[in-house]
Every structure is written in C-alpha cells, then in structure tokens.
C-alpha cells in the first residue's frame, strides 16, 4: 500500500456471461461499480476494480455449435470482437484495473487446484445427481425449490437430470451461513437477507452438484476425466484467482483480499451469499466484507433482453445521448437496491431537466456573465453579503459530507440528490442577486464579482463530486473554471478558486433534446434494426462424394401454368417447360409463400430425376428447389435469359 493512501479497496462486478451481446441492463452494475471505484480513488484509496467474463458452460457450448464455431471462437467474438464487452467498457469509460476471463490459463489451472483441495478435505464427494436443471441459468434445483414446476429464477422449463457427479457439502455450512446473513452486515440491502434465509436456508440447504459430464466446455476435473467443474464454482473463484489465488500470475491477495464489496444483481445474490461463503469456509479463507444485491432494470415495464433491439443497446443509447448522460441517468434515476423501469422518455427528461437546465445552465450562465461583465478574469476586489451568501456557502461547504454519507451506503441516487439540491439553490441564488442588475452600476461591481465567485466555487465543488458519475463532463467543467484544485481534500473547502479566477466560455454541455423528435428517431431505429430471433441452423448432413452429387439432375424449368390444388392449403400444381417437348408436372408445398399468378413465367430449378410420387391423388415428377430457414422460404429463381432444359452443374 502506498504511504499516502487511505487504505486498499477491492470492488468487483459480476463477470458477464458472453452468450449474447450486452444490453443496457448489463451496463448498470458496471457503471455503478465504476462510480464507486472512482469515488474511492478520489477519497485516496488504493483501488482494485475487477471485472471480466464468465465463459464456460453448456449454453455457450450449444450456441457455438449452432453458429458452427468453437466455444472459444464464440466467446472471443463477444468479448474481444467489434463492439464486444471490452469495446463497450471502453466506450462507457469504465476504469477497471483488471479484467479476468475464466478461460484464461492461470484461472483454469487455479480452479482445478481449488476443486481438488475441497475434494481432499472431504467437502466435495462423488455421488449421483438426480434433479432438475435450468439450462439458461446453468442452475440445478431440487423439486421443492421449483416455482410451479419451473425455474424459480427465470420461470423457464427445467429438465430432468441424472448423472454421476461430484457434490459440495453445502448442508454442512447451513448454520454458519444463516448466522452470517442474520447477524452481520455481509449482505445488503437487508431485505435480501430475509429472502435468502426464508427461501433457501430454512427449507433446508441440500448439498450442491458441482460437476457435469454431459458437456465438455468447462474446467476439466483433472483427477476424473469426463467431469467438468460446475460453472458457478469456476465463476465465483474469479474474485480470488484474479488476485493470484492458487496461481503465480498475480500477487495481490495480501493487499486486496477479502474484497470490500461485491456488487451483484438480485438474481445472483443466492450464489454470492450462500454458495460463495460456504466454499470459502470450506477452504478456511476470509469472507468478503460485503455483498450488495442491486435491483433489475426493466424496459418499458418488461424484462430487458437484447432481442428488443436497439433501444436497449448501450452503443445506440450512448451514441444518441452521450456516455456521461447515460451513466448519470442510470444512477440518478433508480435507487440502487430496487428494481427500476427504464424508458426513453425518462432518459430524455432527466437529461433535459438535470443536465441541460440545472447543471448546464448554471455553468453556462455563470461563466458567460463572468466573461461579459469582467472580461478575462474576476477583479480581486469583492464584496461579501453574509445575509445573501451564507446559506449557499454553508450548503456548498458541507455538501461533501452529506454526499459521502450516502456514497458510503452505495446510495448513488441520494448522493446525486444532494449535489442537485445545491445546483438548484445556486440557480436560485442567481435570480436572488440578479447579476444583470448589479452590472448596471460601477459601484456594484465588487458585489457582482463576489456573486459570480460564489457561483464558480459552487460549480467547482459540484463538478468535483460529479466526477465518479460523469468523469468527462466534470473534467470539462473544471477546465472551464481554469483547472482549480478539485481533489477530495479541496471539495469541502469553500474559497479554493483564486479571487481573480479566469473562467472560459464553451459550448452547451448538454444541449436540450427535442423529446418528440428523438423518440420518433429511436422508434424508427428499433423498427429497422431490431435483432430478429435467429432460427436454429439445420443439422449438417453426412458428407457425400462427387459421384453421389453428380447423380442429382438439376434442370432449369419455366413455369407454363400454376394453380392451387383443390382441398389442399399447401400445394401448388406447376406445369413446367423442362426443355423437352412434354410438359412436366410438379407439386410443391409452397402455397403459403406464393400465389400461383406471381409464378407464371418464372425460371426455376427442379430436380428432374427424382422418382415420381403421388400427392393428393396427383402425380408429381420432381421437386422444385427452394431455400428454407425458420418461417421463410424462397424458390430458387434464375435470370430469364437461361434456356429451359439447361443443367445445373
Ligand atoms: N456470469 C454470472 C455472474 C458470475 S459472478 C461470479 C452472470 N452473468 S450475466 O451476464 O448473466 O449477468 C451479469 C450481471 O448483469 C448480473 O449481476 C445481472 O444481475 C446483471 N443484469 C442482467 N440484466 C440486468 C438488468 N436488466 N438490470 C440490471 N442488472 C442486470 O450472472
């Protein structure tokens, strides 16, 4: 630890599951963690902020297979690829100190050692797993934990699962975990404690299945080939392997473990407040000081998901509204511990009210008046008026304490409320003192100078305290004030700015957004670019050799006539010119995609050496080629210039 530091501070976000690109809900926790990390650094702590990706598990294996690539290629694409996780954190100005991927070699080797240690100390044993498994959540459940027979976390169908597996003696730690939750501040907010104790501990903690044999994309159990380590053991220990636990890559455990706080979403509180401490107890390791379970963001009242399209895409939102505005909105609008409903209307109105009107106007009015009335810098001769000044000055000099009190409890919204109360008060102070009236007489210039000085000092302190939330904006404001000291120790002192301050004018920090126009633009974008749910790829067929391929006769045909087959909703009957003198009849089940009229005269491709067969009592001599995936079908059509009877080779 450095001499001047207040101490070390270790904070983590959940490591993201890269099964799809992230939506704005995913950014919520990372932005909050970033604000906390920046705040602690500002206070003088030596901060370690860890984030990363949790890359193993059956879902990733399945998705990679579907995409026809390896699981590693699949996760690489989402993590390091264009507009992937790393790009997103860069865009969102996330100041993490370390990024862990659970596929990193040092982590994999460490997980193998950790698993073996728990096996050797008797807390992991071999048995048979019979129960239910929720694939999307990668969670095992007992019958009694299901909600209406479905996964209690996501409400989806669960599967029966039975296989030889290793178990962790979670039951052994039930009493210690209950004590930890009920009698310490380990888990916050307090409401989450009751949820854990009543829903999971009191009904009886069962031993946890911690290995799988039905897929391979995981950390292999090195002493029992075929088993891979349960993804949550692999994931949870990232918080320690990233500091050097059971590996030589890092050496930071002594400085940063136990963690000061793990920020996690409410649905994974169970893993962090029951399974995680139990495993640490098993290895006799210190427990993290705190787990904070934040709420979920919904979108327009519905669960957020990437399939909702661009409106929840952090890239699109940041490009439209600016990174700082987006970061600010997330922490200003929703109390961190509770669920919130994200709407674009709220986002725009927060930007207009807090940022354009209150903060933006305060800065631009003050700086513009200083320049207009005094030119380059304020005069040193200034006249205080305690009656008019004291309320604002007192409010500003004590703001840091009120803000700190809230930040220490992760109450971001309340901390920002404190700052914005001061900003509103300062705007009122402008009206009360009417600088434009004072400016009319030379005699009032010292008073005018003091009014503007007080406003500039207010802005300096407010911008300083906004740094964790809007780092770029805070820096820009500070530049406009002439870069006065804005470090923590100068944020509770009024009067730091030199009397002859020389503020500089700049463009509007947050131009007002036209709500209707912007909503319409977003609406259009969503309609255009909403990500369609992909239909699964068909299973690949076995390989054939060239001779086999050559046996298929594919011929260019022209549609002479086409009609619906009576009593059939699906079939169309085609009369085709296949280049021979005799017309050829083919029946095709495509009536839901095409009308007979639109096909007459078209040039198509038919397999012409397929054995004839009867459909609805009529003979079909061949098959028309079409491309099909999900609910879409297109007949293969060629340019009309090609003659009927030409062969496809
Ligand atoms: N991989 C696990 C975490 C392992 S930590 C040892 C995981 N990953 S996740 O990608 O599914 O979720 C990451 C975080 O995003 C979780 O904390 C989750 O709660 C959070 N959120 C996902 N959608 C969210 C919202 N709509 N709103 C707020 N947070 C959300 O869980």
XYZ file of C-alpha atoms and ligand atoms in Angstrom:
680
model
C 0.000 0.000 0.000
C 1.299 3.479 -0.805
C 2.306 5.835 2.006
C -0.258 8.483 1.235
C -3.142 6.059 0.622
C -6.054 5.790 2.968
C -6.034 2.042 2.509
C -6.837 -0.583 -0.071
C -10.268 -1.052 -1.535
C -11.297 -4.062 -3.618
C -14.566 -3.893 -5.534
C -15.953 -6.285 -8.155
C -18.778 -6.595 -10.665
C -20.257 -9.935 -11.667
C -18.298 -11.329 -14.579
C -20.555 -11.314 -17.625
C -21.807 -14.400 -19.361
C -20.956 -13.789 -23.019
C -23.777 -15.779 -24.567
C -25.031 -12.660 -26.361
C -24.028 -9.019 -26.640
C -24.736 -6.923 -23.585
C -27.797 -4.700 -23.163
C -28.103 -1.570 -21.049
C -29.257 -3.608 -18.011
C -25.855 -5.300 -18.004
C -24.115 -1.932 -18.003
C -25.994 -0.828 -14.908
C -23.895 -2.734 -12.400
C -20.625 -1.949 -14.154
C -21.389 1.776 -14.265
C -22.294 1.696 -10.559
C -19.089 -0.171 -9.744
C -17.108 2.299 -11.786
C -18.669 5.234 -9.943
C -17.822 3.610 -6.612
C -14.254 2.812 -7.707
C -13.683 6.379 -8.920
C -15.169 7.770 -5.705
C -12.877 5.632 -3.570
C -9.850 6.616 -5.643
C -10.869 10.243 -5.250
C -11.003 9.742 -1.484
C -7.446 8.485 -1.597
C -7.885 4.722 -1.550
C -5.695 2.347 -3.491
C -8.467 0.715 -5.511
C -8.627 -2.608 -7.292
C -11.681 -2.765 -9.548
C -12.162 -6.170 -11.121
C -14.481 -7.137 -13.937
C -14.411 -9.837 -16.584
C -16.265 -12.580 -18.354
C -17.592 -15.956 -17.252
C -17.052 -18.016 -20.352
C -17.802 -21.667 -19.660
C -20.994 -23.695 -19.569
C -23.423 -25.639 -21.637
C -25.252 -22.635 -23.056
C -22.039 -21.313 -24.630
C -21.200 -24.763 -25.955
C -24.676 -25.027 -27.530
C -24.593 -21.549 -29.033
C -21.152 -22.092 -30.524
C -22.315 -25.346 -32.073
C -25.304 -23.589 -33.558
C -23.017 -20.945 -35.033
C -20.654 -23.614 -36.387
C -17.618 -22.330 -34.471
C -15.684 -23.434 -31.406
C -16.811 -22.195 -27.972
C -13.568 -20.227 -27.669
C -14.165 -18.519 -31.025
C -17.713 -17.785 -29.934
C -16.708 -16.112 -26.669
C -13.746 -14.320 -28.247
C -16.116 -12.728 -30.674
C -18.363 -11.380 -27.932
C -15.579 -10.407 -25.548
C -12.823 -9.011 -27.753
C -14.677 -8.653 -31.071
C -16.066 -5.494 -32.627
C -18.496 -3.805 -30.233
C -17.842 -6.593 -27.766
C -17.558 -6.406 -23.990
C -14.117 -4.762 -23.990
C -15.182 -2.156 -26.537
C -18.288 -1.417 -24.523
C -16.404 -0.803 -21.294
C -14.037 1.471 -23.147
C -16.929 3.424 -24.577
C -18.646 3.663 -21.195
C -15.404 4.943 -19.639
C -15.170 2.039 -17.198
C -11.948 2.386 -15.222
C -11.413 -1.259 -14.291
C -7.980 -2.212 -13.033
C -8.137 -5.856 -14.007
C -10.154 -7.935 -16.447
C -10.413 -11.682 -15.971
C -11.656 -14.237 -18.481
C -12.462 -17.608 -16.949
C -10.859 -19.221 -19.983
C -7.504 -17.657 -19.023
C -4.984 -20.435 -18.392
C -3.973 -19.273 -14.932
C -7.604 -19.239 -13.811
C -8.359 -22.696 -15.242
C -5.348 -24.230 -13.503
C -6.267 -22.496 -10.241
C -9.845 -23.803 -10.386
C -8.519 -27.342 -10.793
C -6.393 -26.916 -7.671
C -9.289 -25.407 -5.716
C -11.635 -28.248 -6.685
C -9.031 -30.819 -5.676
C -8.450 -29.138 -2.325
C -12.130 -29.318 -1.471
C -12.186 -32.936 -2.641
C -9.216 -33.729 -0.442
C -10.674 -32.017 2.602
C -13.842 -34.090 2.175
C -16.193 -31.250 1.268
C -16.505 -32.492 -2.307
C -17.573 -36.131 -2.747
C -18.835 -38.296 -5.596
C -22.499 -39.286 -5.897
C -25.368 -39.442 -8.376
C -27.227 -36.357 -9.337
C -30.985 -36.631 -9.752
C -32.884 -33.433 -10.061
C -33.805 -30.553 -12.273
C -31.543 -28.346 -14.333
C -32.291 -24.968 -15.848
C -30.100 -24.661 -18.903
C -30.322 -20.909 -19.486
C -29.481 -20.185 -15.826
C -26.963 -23.046 -15.529
C -28.651 -23.866 -12.223
C -29.569 -27.091 -10.517
C -32.750 -27.164 -8.496
C -34.431 -29.610 -6.217
C -38.110 -30.359 -6.764
C -39.029 -28.266 -3.711
C -37.214 -25.215 -4.994
C -39.109 -25.074 -8.295
C -41.867 -22.494 -8.720
C -44.915 -24.080 -10.379
C -42.583 -26.752 -11.707
C -40.389 -24.140 -13.402
C -37.043 -22.484 -12.700
C -37.574 -20.133 -9.713
C -35.140 -17.587 -11.208
C -36.249 -17.250 -14.801
C -39.575 -19.116 -14.874
C -38.495 -21.333 -17.763
C -38.895 -25.100 -18.177
C -36.372 -27.270 -16.335
C -35.037 -30.630 -17.445
C -34.722 -33.913 -15.546
C -31.097 -34.591 -14.934
C -29.411 -37.733 -13.654
C -25.717 -38.418 -13.805
C -22.678 -39.358 -11.771
C -21.442 -36.155 -10.261
C -19.426 -34.529 -7.532
C -21.213 -32.767 -4.701
C -20.207 -29.976 -2.388
C -21.276 -30.340 1.264
C -23.283 -27.144 1.329
C -25.595 -28.576 4.003
C -22.689 -28.683 6.446
C -22.447 -24.886 6.353
C -26.153 -24.043 6.701
C -25.959 -22.796 10.297
C -22.840 -20.724 9.747
C -24.333 -19.142 6.634
C -27.577 -18.317 8.398
C -25.606 -16.719 11.197
C -23.509 -14.762 8.707
C -26.580 -13.430 6.952
C -28.682 -12.681 10.006
C -26.071 -11.392 12.394
C -23.604 -9.477 10.264
C -23.749 -6.848 7.515
C -22.434 -9.332 4.948
C -25.474 -8.986 2.701
C -27.246 -5.747 1.813
C -29.873 -4.421 1.349
C -31.370 -6.055 4.429
C -34.485 -7.188 2.549
C -32.346 -9.644 0.591
C -31.350 -11.394 3.831
C -34.916 -12.447 4.581
C -35.317 -13.643 1.016
C -32.251 -15.883 1.289
C -32.975 -17.226 4.743
C -36.671 -17.906 4.172
C -36.466 -19.228 0.612
C -33.258 -21.192 0.680
C -31.833 -21.826 4.128
C -34.911 -22.531 6.240
C -36.379 -25.118 3.798
C -33.042 -26.983 4.246
C -29.814 -26.484 2.335
C -29.009 -29.539 0.257
C -25.559 -30.476 -0.986
C -24.752 -28.861 -4.298
C -23.935 -30.696 -7.503
C -20.596 -29.280 -8.628
C -19.568 -31.234 -11.705
C -21.139 -32.178 -15.037
C -20.452 -34.927 -17.550
C -22.997 -34.080 -20.249
C -20.863 -31.400 -21.913
C -17.194 -30.546 -22.137
C -16.919 -26.744 -22.285
C -15.713 -26.154 -18.754
C -12.724 -26.570 -16.476
C -11.889 -30.297 -16.523
C -11.712 -32.079 -13.167
C -8.116 -33.182 -13.567
C -8.370 -36.268 -11.380
C -11.539 -37.585 -13.043
C -11.625 -37.146 -16.834
C -15.081 -36.571 -18.276
C -16.185 -34.270 -15.450
C -16.127 -30.512 -15.799
C -16.396 -28.151 -12.839
C -19.814 -26.548 -12.273
C -19.698 -23.132 -13.874
C -20.568 -21.247 -10.690
C -17.531 -22.594 -8.793
C -15.414 -21.623 -11.757
C -17.063 -18.181 -11.845
C -17.137 -17.281 -8.149
C -13.473 -18.007 -7.551
C -12.568 -15.443 -10.222
C -12.686 -12.861 -7.454
C -9.669 -14.540 -5.881
C -7.780 -16.058 -8.804
C -7.635 -12.567 -10.353
C -5.599 -11.538 -7.306
C -3.280 -14.518 -7.514
C -5.054 -17.214 -5.507
C -3.576 -20.600 -6.488
C -1.557 -19.034 -9.307
C 1.625 -17.081 -9.916
C 0.237 -14.601 -12.397
C -0.676 -12.058 -9.724
C 0.404 -11.354 -6.198
C -2.295 -9.078 -4.820
C -4.129 -11.258 -2.327
C -2.370 -9.809 0.672
C -3.395 -6.300 -0.347
C -6.910 -6.854 -1.551
C -8.461 -9.983 -0.086
C -11.022 -10.025 1.491
C -12.948 -7.910 -1.007
C -14.589 -4.794 0.329
C -17.704 -5.318 -1.730
C -19.108 -7.494 -4.488
C -21.836 -5.671 -6.428
C -24.235 -8.243 -7.905
C -27.699 -8.351 -9.468
C -30.505 -9.626 -7.282
C -30.910 -12.958 -9.106
C -27.355 -13.992 -8.300
C -27.428 -12.969 -4.641
C -28.089 -16.632 -3.781
C -24.759 -17.695 -5.279
C -22.865 -14.898 -3.562
C -24.446 -15.121 -0.157
C -24.794 -18.879 0.296
C -22.557 -20.871 -2.036
C -19.643 -18.434 -2.132
C -19.140 -18.029 1.628
C -19.648 -21.779 2.163
C -16.845 -22.608 -0.261
C -14.588 -20.034 1.349
C -15.403 -21.526 4.751
C -14.507 -24.943 3.395
C -11.061 -23.656 2.428
C -10.711 -21.640 5.599
C -10.412 -18.375 3.692
C -11.544 -14.925 4.835
C -15.011 -13.954 3.624
C -15.668 -10.819 1.546
C -16.768 -7.925 3.711
C -19.957 -7.280 1.813
C -22.237 -8.369 -0.996
C -24.630 -5.743 -2.294
C -27.585 -7.073 -4.317
C -28.842 -4.363 -6.658
C -32.208 -4.306 -8.403
C -33.047 -5.014 -12.010
C -33.819 -2.556 -14.764
C -36.832 -3.359 -16.866
C -37.551 -1.685 -20.163
C -40.989 -0.124 -20.621
C -42.221 -2.439 -17.881
C -40.886 -5.607 -19.493
C -37.841 -7.739 -18.897
C -34.864 -6.362 -20.757
C -33.400 -8.507 -23.474
C -31.196 -7.941 -26.482
C -33.938 -9.206 -28.765
C -35.821 -5.988 -28.018
C -33.373 -4.365 -30.376
C -31.510 -1.128 -30.413
C -33.439 0.718 -27.768
C -31.614 -1.266 -25.116
C -28.294 -1.336 -26.955
C -25.818 0.650 -24.851
C -23.927 1.643 -28.016
C -27.000 3.166 -29.591
C -28.010 4.918 -26.381
C -24.519 6.265 -25.764
C -24.233 7.472 -29.352
C -27.600 9.216 -29.135
C -27.377 10.736 -25.696
C -23.704 10.727 -24.754
C -21.861 8.427 -22.394
C -21.938 10.723 -19.380
C -25.648 11.438 -19.730
C -26.346 7.721 -19.872
C -24.130 6.896 -16.891
C -25.703 9.721 -14.933
C -29.242 8.683 -15.804
C -28.693 5.099 -14.613
C -27.516 6.155 -11.174
C -29.643 9.261 -10.723
C -32.985 7.709 -11.559
C -33.119 4.317 -9.859
C -32.363 3.571 -6.210
C -29.531 1.046 -6.465
C -31.111 -1.598 -4.263
C -34.500 -1.666 -6.022
C -35.852 -2.517 -9.435
C -36.379 0.301 -11.899
C -38.226 0.856 -15.125
C -36.107 2.295 -17.904
C -37.935 4.341 -20.530
C -36.532 6.603 -23.183
C -38.919 9.346 -22.068
C -37.376 9.269 -18.588
C -33.890 9.312 -20.009
C -34.610 12.346 -22.175
C -36.439 14.218 -19.463
C -33.624 13.600 -16.959
C -31.114 14.936 -19.454
C -33.263 17.985 -20.141
C -34.088 18.749 -16.531
C -30.982 17.914 -14.531
C -28.257 18.245 -17.086
C -29.388 20.814 -19.661
C -31.495 23.047 -17.380
C -29.973 22.793 -13.943
C -26.302 21.908 -14.306
C -25.711 23.064 -17.888
C -27.426 26.414 -17.385
C -25.685 27.093 -14.111
C -22.307 26.590 -15.745
C -23.024 28.458 -18.961
C -24.818 31.396 -17.325
C -22.148 31.865 -14.672
C -19.183 31.629 -16.992
C -20.846 33.790 -19.660
C -21.690 36.508 -17.109
C -18.173 36.470 -15.669
C -16.755 36.986 -19.110
C -19.343 39.549 -20.164
C -19.056 41.723 -17.076
C -15.347 41.362 -16.304
C -13.591 40.131 -19.428
C -10.642 37.838 -18.839
C -10.809 37.453 -15.061
C -12.728 38.499 -11.965
C -11.416 41.509 -10.044
C -9.768 40.825 -6.688
C -11.947 43.430 -5.023
C -15.099 41.632 -3.966
C -17.896 42.422 -1.575
C -19.488 39.734 0.563
C -23.048 39.968 1.782
C -23.450 37.359 4.524
C -27.206 37.678 4.526
C -27.429 36.733 0.899
C -24.372 34.445 0.687
C -24.260 32.376 3.847
C -26.975 29.896 3.029
C -25.386 28.924 -0.281
C -21.824 28.975 1.048
C -22.748 26.761 4.006
C -24.652 24.370 1.830
C -21.719 24.041 -0.547
C -19.022 23.643 2.087
C -20.922 20.854 3.836
C -22.016 19.130 0.634
C -19.075 16.723 0.567
C -20.024 15.321 3.968
C -23.648 14.711 3.022
C -22.567 13.188 -0.273
C -20.022 10.945 1.425
C -22.580 9.691 3.905
C -24.757 8.498 1.013
C -21.927 7.115 -1.108
C -20.655 5.033 1.801
C -24.020 3.247 1.699
C -23.961 2.855 -2.097
C -26.913 5.252 -2.242
C -25.898 6.820 -5.543
C -29.270 8.386 -6.140
C -29.268 10.123 -2.764
C -25.716 11.357 -3.227
C -26.730 12.904 -6.545
C -29.829 14.403 -4.939
C -27.572 16.239 -2.526
C -25.490 17.657 -5.373
C -28.552 18.704 -7.360
C -30.136 20.406 -4.345
C -27.082 22.633 -4.280
C -27.223 23.206 -8.032
C -30.875 24.302 -7.755
C -30.027 26.524 -4.826
C -27.265 28.132 -6.873
C -29.632 28.806 -9.769
C -31.975 30.462 -7.300
C -29.055 32.479 -5.931
C -28.526 33.915 -9.410
C -32.134 35.085 -9.526
C -31.993 36.494 -5.979
C -28.864 38.510 -6.727
C -29.776 39.479 -10.290
C -26.222 39.998 -11.583
C -27.604 41.763 -14.662
C -28.983 44.493 -12.373
C -25.736 44.752 -10.375
C -23.829 45.072 -13.637
C -25.614 48.295 -14.441
C -23.663 50.362 -11.932
C -19.924 50.561 -11.457
C -20.448 50.890 -7.719
C -21.954 47.405 -7.536
C -19.101 45.689 -9.387
C -17.383 44.323 -6.212
C -20.664 42.776 -5.158
C -21.222 41.374 -8.636
C -17.726 39.886 -8.587
C -18.450 38.123 -5.291
C -21.747 36.708 -6.555
C -20.006 35.243 -9.575
C -17.111 33.972 -7.464
C -19.538 32.181 -5.132
C -21.206 30.601 -8.119
C -17.899 29.470 -9.606
C -16.879 27.904 -6.295
C -20.236 26.130 -6.111
C -19.689 24.782 -9.597
C -16.136 23.654 -8.754
C -17.299 21.599 -5.794
C -20.366 20.172 -7.507
C -18.373 19.180 -10.598
C -15.735 17.568 -8.388
C -18.351 15.462 -6.669
C -19.916 14.542 -10.008
C -16.590 13.127 -11.241
C -17.371 9.488 -10.356
C -20.631 9.701 -12.313
C -19.658 11.876 -15.278
C -15.865 11.877 -15.467
C -15.543 13.598 -18.842
C -18.122 16.294 -18.059
C -16.576 17.025 -14.673
C -13.185 17.453 -16.296
C -14.623 19.730 -18.967
C -16.287 21.915 -16.328
C -13.098 22.070 -14.327
C -11.217 23.144 -17.455
C -13.698 25.954 -17.985
C -13.056 27.159 -14.445
C -9.340 27.302 -15.202
C -8.441 23.907 -13.680
C -8.668 24.748 -9.977
C -7.862 22.078 -7.377
C -10.767 19.627 -7.313
C -9.311 16.718 -5.412
C -11.123 15.280 -2.400
C -9.352 17.463 0.156
C -10.414 20.597 -1.696
C -14.050 19.641 -2.069
C -15.141 20.606 1.436
C -13.335 23.909 1.442
C -15.061 26.999 0.080
C -12.690 29.573 -1.391
C -10.131 27.467 -3.236
C -10.566 29.196 -6.571
C -8.320 32.301 -6.760
C -10.258 35.561 -6.374
C -9.160 36.611 -9.850
C -10.466 33.410 -11.424
C -10.471 33.375 -15.226
C -13.264 31.097 -16.422
C -13.606 30.313 -20.135
C -16.809 30.013 -22.139
C -17.575 26.804 -24.059
C -20.407 25.221 -25.977
C -23.528 23.968 -24.145
C -22.565 20.945 -22.039
C -25.904 19.247 -22.614
C -27.994 20.719 -25.419
C -31.746 20.316 -24.841
C -33.225 17.301 -26.559
C -36.443 17.555 -28.515
C -38.376 14.745 -26.860
C -40.819 14.008 -29.671
C -38.224 14.104 -32.403
C -35.789 11.915 -30.513
C -38.410 9.352 -29.532
C -39.535 9.107 -33.138
C -35.925 8.630 -34.280
C -35.389 5.852 -31.735
C -38.673 4.238 -32.686
C -37.652 4.167 -36.324
C -34.285 2.710 -35.484
C -35.862 -0.046 -33.436
C -38.284 -0.985 -36.152
C -35.476 -1.069 -38.708
C -32.808 -2.827 -36.766
C -34.435 -4.891 -34.022
C -32.440 -8.088 -33.877
C -34.628 -10.887 -35.143
C -34.554 -14.054 -33.080
C -32.415 -16.404 -35.155
C -33.905 -19.719 -36.181
C -31.653 -22.630 -35.370
C -29.438 -23.900 -38.150
C -30.437 -27.315 -39.519
C -28.293 -30.294 -38.534
C -25.431 -30.797 -41.001
C -25.759 -33.813 -43.325
C -23.170 -36.553 -43.721
C -20.529 -35.985 -46.383
C -21.116 -37.299 -49.926
C -18.617 -37.857 -52.688
C -18.643 -36.225 -56.083
C -20.174 -39.254 -57.844
C -23.109 -39.141 -55.483
C -23.557 -35.420 -56.091
C -23.454 -35.934 -59.848
C -26.357 -38.338 -59.647
C -28.746 -35.483 -58.877
C -30.163 -33.991 -62.091
C -30.952 -30.312 -61.579
C -32.650 -28.683 -64.555
C -33.741 -25.153 -65.425
C -37.538 -25.084 -65.891
C -40.006 -22.349 -66.935
C -43.417 -22.083 -65.341
C -46.076 -22.505 -68.052
C -49.024 -22.684 -65.648
C -49.584 -22.790 -61.911
C -52.704 -23.363 -59.773
C -53.769 -24.264 -56.244
C -54.501 -27.946 -55.651
C -58.144 -28.346 -54.597
C -58.687 -29.170 -50.903
C -55.056 -28.517 -50.126
C -53.887 -25.404 -48.277
C -50.248 -26.147 -49.020
C -49.884 -27.497 -52.522
C -49.377 -25.654 -55.797
C -49.504 -27.578 -59.082
C -46.939 -26.486 -61.685
C -46.916 -27.188 -65.408
C -43.323 -26.700 -66.481
C -41.242 -26.493 -69.629
C -38.138 -28.568 -68.846
C -36.664 -28.208 -72.332
C -38.267 -31.416 -73.615
C -41.381 -31.458 -75.768
C -43.562 -32.849 -72.990
C -44.650 -30.511 -70.186
C -43.662 -31.710 -66.731
C -45.987 -31.648 -63.699
C -44.567 -30.951 -60.235
C -46.480 -30.395 -56.983
C -44.861 -28.233 -54.364
C -45.961 -27.383 -50.783
C -45.373 -23.656 -51.035
C -48.897 -22.192 -51.313
C -48.431 -20.188 -48.105
C -45.454 -18.343 -49.593
C -46.501 -17.631 -53.204
C -49.682 -17.038 -55.208
C -49.926 -19.070 -58.464
C -50.191 -15.871 -60.544
C -46.872 -14.437 -59.413
C -45.016 -17.566 -60.513
C -46.233 -17.947 -64.086
C -43.357 -17.222 -66.483
C -40.640 -17.550 -63.813
C -37.430 -19.507 -64.370
C -36.918 -22.078 -61.586
C -34.736 -25.081 -60.820
C -36.123 -28.615 -60.465
C -34.612 -31.960 -59.529
C -35.852 -33.894 -62.577
C -34.609 -37.433 -61.924
C -36.440 -37.883 -58.640
C -38.790 -40.896 -58.722
C -42.388 -39.658 -59.310
C -44.802 -39.758 -56.375
C -48.466 -39.083 -55.748
C -49.669 -36.163 -53.654
C -53.406 -35.581 -53.073
C -54.058 -38.083 -55.842
C -51.930 -36.256 -58.414
C -48.543 -37.206 -59.758
C -45.511 -35.062 -59.038
C -42.474 -35.658 -61.258
C -39.608 -33.975 -59.488
C -39.028 -31.280 -56.926
C -38.607 -27.516 -57.162
C -35.581 -26.182 -55.322
C -36.109 -23.627 -52.606
C -34.187 -22.235 -49.635
C -35.804 -22.526 -46.244
C -34.973 -21.448 -42.668
C -37.457 -20.859 -39.847
C -40.657 -19.491 -41.347
C -39.038 -18.077 -44.507
C -38.945 -19.767 -47.908
C -37.638 -18.596 -51.273
C -37.872 -20.542 -54.520
C -34.549 -20.660 -56.348
C -35.132 -18.351 -59.330
C -32.789 -17.702 -62.221
C -32.408 -14.983 -64.763
C -34.955 -15.479 -67.562
C -32.177 -15.423 -70.165
C -31.191 -19.008 -69.362
C -32.924 -21.615 -71.523
C -35.281 -24.261 -70.159
C -33.530 -27.626 -70.024
C -30.119 -26.173 -69.055
C -28.459 -28.314 -66.445
C -27.095 -27.060 -63.104
C -23.548 -28.183 -62.557
N -21.865 -14.871 -15.034
C -22.771 -14.559 -13.996
C -22.099 -13.838 -12.874
C -20.956 -14.583 -12.239
S -20.241 -13.658 -10.962
C -19.193 -14.679 -10.249
C -23.922 -13.710 -14.555
N -23.682 -13.104 -15.710
S -24.785 -12.270 -16.533
O -24.112 -11.777 -17.696
O -25.929 -13.065 -16.750
O -25.209 -11.082 -15.657
C -24.272 -10.146 -15.223
C -24.915 -9.132 -14.329
O -25.833 -8.337 -15.080
C -25.708 -9.738 -13.180
O -25.380 -9.087 -11.987
C -27.129 -9.438 -13.531
O -27.921 -9.239 -12.405
C -26.964 -8.142 -14.297
N -28.115 -7.856 -15.131
C -28.543 -8.536 -16.246
N -29.676 -7.931 -16.684
C -29.981 -6.884 -15.890
C -30.960 -5.893 -15.877
N -31.924 -5.867 -16.774
N -30.891 -4.939 -14.916
C -29.874 -4.904 -14.004
N -28.938 -5.822 -13.980
C -28.997 -6.853 -14.871
O -24.927 -13.620 -13.903
